[in-house]
CSV table of C-alpha atoms and ligand atoms in Angstrom, one decimal:
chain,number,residue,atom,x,y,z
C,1,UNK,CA,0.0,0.0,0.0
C,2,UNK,CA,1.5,3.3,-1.0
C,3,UNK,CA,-0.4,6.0,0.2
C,4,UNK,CA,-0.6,10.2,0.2
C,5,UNK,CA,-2.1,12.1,3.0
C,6,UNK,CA,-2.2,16.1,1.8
C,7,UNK,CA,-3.8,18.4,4.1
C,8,UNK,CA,-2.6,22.2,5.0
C,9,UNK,CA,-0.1,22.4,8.3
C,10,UNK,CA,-2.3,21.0,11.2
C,11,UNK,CA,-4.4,19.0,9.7
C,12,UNK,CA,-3.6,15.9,11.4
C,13,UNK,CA,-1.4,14.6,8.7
C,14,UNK,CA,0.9,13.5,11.1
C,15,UNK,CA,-1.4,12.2,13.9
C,16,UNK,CA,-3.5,9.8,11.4
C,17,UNK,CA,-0.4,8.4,9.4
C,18,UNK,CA,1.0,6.8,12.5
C,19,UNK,CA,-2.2,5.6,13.2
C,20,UNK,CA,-3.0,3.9,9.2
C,21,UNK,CA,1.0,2.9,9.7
C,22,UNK,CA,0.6,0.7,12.5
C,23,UNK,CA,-2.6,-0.2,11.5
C,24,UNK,CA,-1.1,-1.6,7.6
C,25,UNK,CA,1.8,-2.4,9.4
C,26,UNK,CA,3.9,0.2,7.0
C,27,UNK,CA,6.2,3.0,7.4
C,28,UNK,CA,5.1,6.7,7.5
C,29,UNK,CA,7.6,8.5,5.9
C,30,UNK,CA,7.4,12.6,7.1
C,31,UNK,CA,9.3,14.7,5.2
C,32,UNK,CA,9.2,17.4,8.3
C,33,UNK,CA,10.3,14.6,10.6
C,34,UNK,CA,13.3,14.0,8.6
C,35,UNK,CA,14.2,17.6,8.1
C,36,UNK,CA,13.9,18.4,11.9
C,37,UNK,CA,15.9,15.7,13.2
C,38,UNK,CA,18.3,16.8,10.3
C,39,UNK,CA,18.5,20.2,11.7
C,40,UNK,CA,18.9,18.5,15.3
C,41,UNK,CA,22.2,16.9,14.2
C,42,UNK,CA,23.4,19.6,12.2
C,43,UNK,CA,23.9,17.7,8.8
C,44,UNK,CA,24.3,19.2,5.3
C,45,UNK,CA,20.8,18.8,4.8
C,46,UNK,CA,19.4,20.2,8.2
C,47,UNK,CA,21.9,23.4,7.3
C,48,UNK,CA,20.4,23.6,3.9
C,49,UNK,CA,16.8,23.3,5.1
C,50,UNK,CA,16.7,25.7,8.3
C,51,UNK,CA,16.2,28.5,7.1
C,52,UNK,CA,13.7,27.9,5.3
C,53,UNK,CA,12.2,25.7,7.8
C,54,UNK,CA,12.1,29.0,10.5
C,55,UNK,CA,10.4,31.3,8.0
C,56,UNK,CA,7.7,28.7,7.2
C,57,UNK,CA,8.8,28.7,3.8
C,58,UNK,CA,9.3,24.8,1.5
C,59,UNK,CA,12.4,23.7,1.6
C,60,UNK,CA,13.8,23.5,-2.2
C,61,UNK,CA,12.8,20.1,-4.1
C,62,UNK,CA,16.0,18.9,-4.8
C,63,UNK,CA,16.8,19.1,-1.2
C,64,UNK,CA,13.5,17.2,-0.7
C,65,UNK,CA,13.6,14.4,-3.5
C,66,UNK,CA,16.6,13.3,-2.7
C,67,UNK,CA,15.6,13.0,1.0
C,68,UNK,CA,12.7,11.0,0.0
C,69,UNK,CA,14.7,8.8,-2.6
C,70,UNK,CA,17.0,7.8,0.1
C,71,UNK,CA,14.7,6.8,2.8
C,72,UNK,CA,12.9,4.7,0.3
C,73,UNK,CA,15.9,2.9,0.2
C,74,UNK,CA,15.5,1.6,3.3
C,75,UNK,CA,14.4,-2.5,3.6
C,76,UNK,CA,11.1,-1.0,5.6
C,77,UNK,CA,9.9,0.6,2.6
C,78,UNK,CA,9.5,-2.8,0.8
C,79,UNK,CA,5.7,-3.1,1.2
C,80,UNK,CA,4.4,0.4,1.2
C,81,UNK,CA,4.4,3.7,3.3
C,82,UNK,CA,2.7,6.4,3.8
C,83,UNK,CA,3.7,10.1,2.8
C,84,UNK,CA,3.6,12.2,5.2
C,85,UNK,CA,3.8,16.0,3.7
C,86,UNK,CA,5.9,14.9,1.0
C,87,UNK,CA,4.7,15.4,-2.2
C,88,UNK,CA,4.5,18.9,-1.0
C,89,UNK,CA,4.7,20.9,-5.0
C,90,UNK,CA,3.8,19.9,-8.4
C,91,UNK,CA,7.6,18.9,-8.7
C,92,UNK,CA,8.2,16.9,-6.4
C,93,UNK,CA,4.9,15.0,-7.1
C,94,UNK,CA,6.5,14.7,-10.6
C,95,UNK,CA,9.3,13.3,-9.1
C,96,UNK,CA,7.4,10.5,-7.5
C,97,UNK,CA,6.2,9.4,-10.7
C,98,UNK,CA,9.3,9.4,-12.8
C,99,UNK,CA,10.9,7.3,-10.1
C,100,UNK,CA,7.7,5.3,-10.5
C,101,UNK,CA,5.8,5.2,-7.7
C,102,UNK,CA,2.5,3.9,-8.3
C,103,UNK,CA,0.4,5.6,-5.7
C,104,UNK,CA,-2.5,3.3,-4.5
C,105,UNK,CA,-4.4,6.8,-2.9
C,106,UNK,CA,-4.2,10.3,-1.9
C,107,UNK,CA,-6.0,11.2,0.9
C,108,UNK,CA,-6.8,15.0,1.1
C,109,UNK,CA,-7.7,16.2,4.8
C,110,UNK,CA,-10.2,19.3,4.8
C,111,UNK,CA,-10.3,22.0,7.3
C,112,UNK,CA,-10.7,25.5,7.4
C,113,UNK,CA,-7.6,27.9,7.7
C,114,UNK,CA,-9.4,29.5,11.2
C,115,UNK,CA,-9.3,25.8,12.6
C,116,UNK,CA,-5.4,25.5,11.6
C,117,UNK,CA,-4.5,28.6,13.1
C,118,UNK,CA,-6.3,28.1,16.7
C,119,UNK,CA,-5.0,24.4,16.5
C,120,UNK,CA,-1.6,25.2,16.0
C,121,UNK,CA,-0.9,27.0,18.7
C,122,UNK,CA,-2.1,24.0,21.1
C,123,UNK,CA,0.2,21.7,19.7
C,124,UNK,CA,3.2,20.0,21.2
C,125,UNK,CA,5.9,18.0,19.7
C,126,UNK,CA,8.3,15.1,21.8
C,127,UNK,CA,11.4,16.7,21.5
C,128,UNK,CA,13.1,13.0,21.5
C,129,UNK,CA,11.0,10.9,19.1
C,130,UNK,CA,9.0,13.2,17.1
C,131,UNK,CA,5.4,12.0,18.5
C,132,UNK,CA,2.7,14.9,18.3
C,133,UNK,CA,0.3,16.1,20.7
C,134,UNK,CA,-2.1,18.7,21.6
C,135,UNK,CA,-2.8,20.3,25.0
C,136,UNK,CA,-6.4,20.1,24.8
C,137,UNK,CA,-7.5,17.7,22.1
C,138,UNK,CA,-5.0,14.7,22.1
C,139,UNK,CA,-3.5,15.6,25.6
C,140,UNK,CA,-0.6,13.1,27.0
C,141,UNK,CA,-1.1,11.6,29.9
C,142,UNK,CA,1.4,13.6,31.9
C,143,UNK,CA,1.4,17.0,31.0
C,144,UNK,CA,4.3,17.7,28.6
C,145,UNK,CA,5.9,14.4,28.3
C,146,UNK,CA,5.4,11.8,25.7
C,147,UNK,CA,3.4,8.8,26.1
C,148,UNK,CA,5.8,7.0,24.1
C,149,UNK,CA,8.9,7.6,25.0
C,150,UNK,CA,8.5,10.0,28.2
C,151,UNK,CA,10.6,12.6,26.3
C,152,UNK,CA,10.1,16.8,27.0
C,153,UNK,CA,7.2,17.9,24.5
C,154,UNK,CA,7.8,21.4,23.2
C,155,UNK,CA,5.8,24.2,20.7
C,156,UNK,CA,7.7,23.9,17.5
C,157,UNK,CA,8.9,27.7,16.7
C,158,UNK,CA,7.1,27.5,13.3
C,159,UNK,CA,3.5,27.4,14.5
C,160,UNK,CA,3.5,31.0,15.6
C,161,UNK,CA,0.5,32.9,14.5
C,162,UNK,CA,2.8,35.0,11.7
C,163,UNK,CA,4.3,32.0,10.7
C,164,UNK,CA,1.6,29.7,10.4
C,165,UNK,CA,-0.4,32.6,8.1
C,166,UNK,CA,2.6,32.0,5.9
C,167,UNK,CA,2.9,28.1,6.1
C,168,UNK,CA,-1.2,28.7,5.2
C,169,UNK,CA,-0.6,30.8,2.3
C,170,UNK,CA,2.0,28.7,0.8
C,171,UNK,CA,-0.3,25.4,1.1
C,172,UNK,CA,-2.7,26.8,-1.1
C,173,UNK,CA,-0.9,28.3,-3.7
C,174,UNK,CA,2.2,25.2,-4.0
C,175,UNK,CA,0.8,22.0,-2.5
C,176,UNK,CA,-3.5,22.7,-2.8
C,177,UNK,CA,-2.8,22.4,-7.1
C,178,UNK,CA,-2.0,18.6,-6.2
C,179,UNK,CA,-5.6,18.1,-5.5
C,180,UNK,CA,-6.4,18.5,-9.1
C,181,UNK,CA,-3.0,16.3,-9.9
C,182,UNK,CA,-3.9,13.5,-8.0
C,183,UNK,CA,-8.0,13.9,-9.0
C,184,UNK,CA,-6.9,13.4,-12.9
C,185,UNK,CA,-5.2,10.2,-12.1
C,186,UNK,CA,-8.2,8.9,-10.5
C,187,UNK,CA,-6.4,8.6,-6.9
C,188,UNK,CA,-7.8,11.5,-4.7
C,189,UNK,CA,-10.1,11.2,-1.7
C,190,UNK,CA,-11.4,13.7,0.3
C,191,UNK,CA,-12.0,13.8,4.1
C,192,UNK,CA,-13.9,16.6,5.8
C,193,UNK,CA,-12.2,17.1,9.5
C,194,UNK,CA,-14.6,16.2,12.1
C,195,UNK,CA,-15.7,17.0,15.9
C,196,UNK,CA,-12.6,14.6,17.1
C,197,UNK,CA,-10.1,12.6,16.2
C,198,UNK,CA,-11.3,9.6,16.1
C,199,UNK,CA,-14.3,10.8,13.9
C,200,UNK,CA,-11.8,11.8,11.0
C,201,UNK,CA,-10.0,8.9,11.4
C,202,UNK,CA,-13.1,6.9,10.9
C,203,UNK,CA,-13.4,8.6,7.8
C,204,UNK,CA,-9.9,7.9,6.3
C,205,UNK,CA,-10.5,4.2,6.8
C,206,UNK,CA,-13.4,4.6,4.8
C,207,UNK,CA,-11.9,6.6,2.5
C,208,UNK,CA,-9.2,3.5,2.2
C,209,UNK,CA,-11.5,1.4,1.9
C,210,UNK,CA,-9.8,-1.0,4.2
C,211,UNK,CA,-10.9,-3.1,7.6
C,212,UNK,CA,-11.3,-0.6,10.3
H,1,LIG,P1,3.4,21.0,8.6
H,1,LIG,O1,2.7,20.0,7.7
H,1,LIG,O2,2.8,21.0,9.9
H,1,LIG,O3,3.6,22.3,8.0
H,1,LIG,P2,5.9,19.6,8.4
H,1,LIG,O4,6.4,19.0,9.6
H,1,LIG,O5,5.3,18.7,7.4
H,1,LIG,O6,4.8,20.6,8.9
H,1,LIG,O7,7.0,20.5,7.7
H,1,LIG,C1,7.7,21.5,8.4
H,1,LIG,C2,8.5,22.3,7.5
H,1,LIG,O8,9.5,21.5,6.8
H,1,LIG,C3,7.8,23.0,6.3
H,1,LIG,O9,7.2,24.2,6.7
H,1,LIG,C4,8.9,23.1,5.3
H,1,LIG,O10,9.7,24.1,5.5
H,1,LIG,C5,9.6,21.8,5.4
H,1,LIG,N1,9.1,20.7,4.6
H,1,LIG,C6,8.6,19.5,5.0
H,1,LIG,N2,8.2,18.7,4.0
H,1,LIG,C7,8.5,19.4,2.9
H,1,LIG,C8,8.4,19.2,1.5
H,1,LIG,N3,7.8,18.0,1.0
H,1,LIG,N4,8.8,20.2,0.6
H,1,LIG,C9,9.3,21.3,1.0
H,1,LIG,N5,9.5,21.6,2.3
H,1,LIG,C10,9.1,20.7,3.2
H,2,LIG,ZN1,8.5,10.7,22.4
């Protein structure tokens, strides 16, 4: 199963991936993930991709593609992931499909850009193992520290109010135009954002059309 979930910043990309990975028993493979623990260590790619990173700005596709071509390299890969904010521009989705990915489904996450903005600033990322939570709608069980690996949760410095107006703007005008992309191949499914969690999630398996 090789799988797409698009959605604006906050949308619960994240959130749901892990959950349809350990559910398909695949890897989720988060571009932003990657670039932040890149940045972390201080390699040639987390130099490159700061920057940009801090002003809420995409990172350049070269930088990305071959990010992504490498971790598909990787024996985990062998029977599917999920994309996790990667294809994030018309380029890079190109990319995909001259390395020949066949994509089994792109799942588009709907939500309104006043929901993103109040949801951002609730949100809390393990500073350890990447895991995401917010204070309010998918609390941890101890206040600031993860579930998973009892790391520190932090905010991430990008989903301040000015930069999350930019991170908004650029979703529609680089990464919305895969909508239409992915609709003329037949592969795109839309899922409205419900009340919880668990209701959108509901949704996507639909969507899937696998076992819930
Ligand atoms: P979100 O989806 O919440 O915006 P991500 O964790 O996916 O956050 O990405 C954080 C930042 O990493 C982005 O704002 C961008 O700078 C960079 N980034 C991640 N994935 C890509 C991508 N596919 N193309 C370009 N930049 C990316
Ligand atoms: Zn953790």
């Amino acid at each position: 199963m090789k799988l797409i979930l698009l959605g604006p910043p906050g949308a619960g990309k994240g959130t749901h991936s892990e959950t349809i990975a350990q559910k398909l028993n695949i890897p989720t493979i988060s571009t932003g993930s990657i670039l932040r623990a890149a940045v972390k260590n201080g390699t040639p790619v987390g130099l490159q991709a700061k920057a940009y990173m801090d002003a809420g700005k995409l990172v350049p596709d070269e930088v990305i593609i071959g990010v992504v071509a490498e971790r598909f390299q990787e024996p985990d890969c062998a029977n599917g992931y999920i994309l996790d904010g990667v294809p994030r521009t018309i380029p890079q989705a190109e990319a995909l499909e001259r390395a020949g990915i066949n994509l089994d489904r792109v799942i588009s996450i709907e939500i309104s850009d006043d929901e993103i903005v109040e949801r951002m600033a609730g949100r809390r990322v393990c500073a350890s193992c990447g895991a995401t939570y917010h204070v309010t709608n998918i609390p941890p069980k101890t206040a600031g520290i993860c579930d998973k690996c009892g790391g520190v949760l932090e905010a991430r410095a990008d989903d301040e109010p000015e930069v999350v107006r930019t991170r908004l703007r650029v979703y529609h005008e680089e990464t919305e135009p895969l909508k239409e992309f992915y609709s003329a191949r037949g592969l795109l499914r839309s899922v409205q954002t419900q009340p919880t969690a668990e209701e959108t999630f509901a949704e996507m398996i639909k969507a899937l059309e696998i076992a819930p």
